[in-house]
Short mmCIF file of C-alpha atoms in Angstrom, two decimals:
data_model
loop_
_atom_site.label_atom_id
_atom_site.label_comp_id
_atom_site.label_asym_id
_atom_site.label_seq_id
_atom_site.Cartn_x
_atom_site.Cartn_y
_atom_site.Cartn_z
CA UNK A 1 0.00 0.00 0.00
CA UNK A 2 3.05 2.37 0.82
CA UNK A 3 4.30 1.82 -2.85
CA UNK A 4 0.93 3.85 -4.20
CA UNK A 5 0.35 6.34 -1.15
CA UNK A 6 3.89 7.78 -0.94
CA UNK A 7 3.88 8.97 -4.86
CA UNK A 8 0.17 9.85 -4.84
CA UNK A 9 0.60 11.92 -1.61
CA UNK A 10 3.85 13.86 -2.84
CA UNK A 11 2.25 14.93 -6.32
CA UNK A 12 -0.89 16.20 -4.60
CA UNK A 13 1.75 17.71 -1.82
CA UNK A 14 3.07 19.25 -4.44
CA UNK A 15 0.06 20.58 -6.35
CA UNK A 16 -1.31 21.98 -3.07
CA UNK A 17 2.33 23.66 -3.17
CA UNK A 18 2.27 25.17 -6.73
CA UNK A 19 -1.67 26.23 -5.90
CA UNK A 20 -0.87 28.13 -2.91
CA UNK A 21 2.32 30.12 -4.25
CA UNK A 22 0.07 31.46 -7.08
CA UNK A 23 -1.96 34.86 -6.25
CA UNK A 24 -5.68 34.69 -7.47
CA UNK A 25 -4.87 36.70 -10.24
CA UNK A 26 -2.45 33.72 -11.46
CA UNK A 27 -5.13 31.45 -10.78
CA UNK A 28 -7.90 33.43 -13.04
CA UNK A 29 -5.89 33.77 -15.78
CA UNK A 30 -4.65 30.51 -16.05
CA UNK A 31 -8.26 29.21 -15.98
CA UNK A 32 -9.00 31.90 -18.35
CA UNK A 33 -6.02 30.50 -21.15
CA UNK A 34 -7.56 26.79 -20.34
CA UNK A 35 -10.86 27.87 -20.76
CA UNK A 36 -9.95 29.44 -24.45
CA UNK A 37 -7.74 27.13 -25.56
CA UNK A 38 -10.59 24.36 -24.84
CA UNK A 39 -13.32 26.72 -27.14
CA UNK A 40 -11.34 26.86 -29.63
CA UNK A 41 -10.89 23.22 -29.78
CA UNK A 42 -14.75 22.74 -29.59
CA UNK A 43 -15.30 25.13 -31.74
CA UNK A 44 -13.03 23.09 -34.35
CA UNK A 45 -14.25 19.99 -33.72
CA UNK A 46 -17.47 21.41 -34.57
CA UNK A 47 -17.04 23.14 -37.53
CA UNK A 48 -14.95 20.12 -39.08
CA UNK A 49 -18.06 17.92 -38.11
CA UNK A 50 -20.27 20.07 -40.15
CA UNK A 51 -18.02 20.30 -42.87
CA UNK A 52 -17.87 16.82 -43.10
CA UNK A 53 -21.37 16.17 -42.62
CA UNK A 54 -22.26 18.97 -45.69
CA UNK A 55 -19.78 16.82 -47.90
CA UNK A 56 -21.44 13.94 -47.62
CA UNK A 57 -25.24 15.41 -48.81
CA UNK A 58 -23.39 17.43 -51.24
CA UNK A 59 -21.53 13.55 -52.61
CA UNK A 60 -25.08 12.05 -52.05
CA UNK A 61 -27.05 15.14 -54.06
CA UNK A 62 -24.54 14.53 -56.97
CA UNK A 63 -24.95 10.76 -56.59
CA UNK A 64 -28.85 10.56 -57.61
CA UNK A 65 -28.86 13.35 -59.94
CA UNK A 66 -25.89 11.95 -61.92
CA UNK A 67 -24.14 15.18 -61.54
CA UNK A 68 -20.67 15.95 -61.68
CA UNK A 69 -19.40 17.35 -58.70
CA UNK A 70 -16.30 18.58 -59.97
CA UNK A 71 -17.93 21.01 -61.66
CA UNK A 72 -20.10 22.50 -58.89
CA UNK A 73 -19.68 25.53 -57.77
CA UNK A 74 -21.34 24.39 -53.81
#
């Protein structure tokens, strides 16, 4: 039991440590670069979704009207 409670208390010793030298300034503005780093990644993971998504209607449009989709201008 030591072999797991020794490491796990020491890294949240020293998170505890690294939280309590930082002002609450520090501590808004790193929650603030989290918080837009992970909208941004949302908001890509989104947008490449829809893309996606408006390929494959646009493939399956051209599909039943025997269209060429090369020379579409979607």
């Amino acid at each position: 039991m030591d072999k797991y409670s020794s490491p796990v208390s020491y890294f949240w010793g020293g998170i505890c440590t690294l939280l309590g030298a930082l002002s609450l300034n520090d501590i808004a503005i790193i929650v603030g670069i989290i918080l837009s780093i992970a909208t941004f990644i949302i908001n890509w993971l989104y947008k490449r979704r829809d893309f996606y998504h408006k390929k494959k209607l646009r493939e399956q449009y051209y599909a039943k009207y025997h269209k060429n989709s090369d020379e579409c201008d979607l």
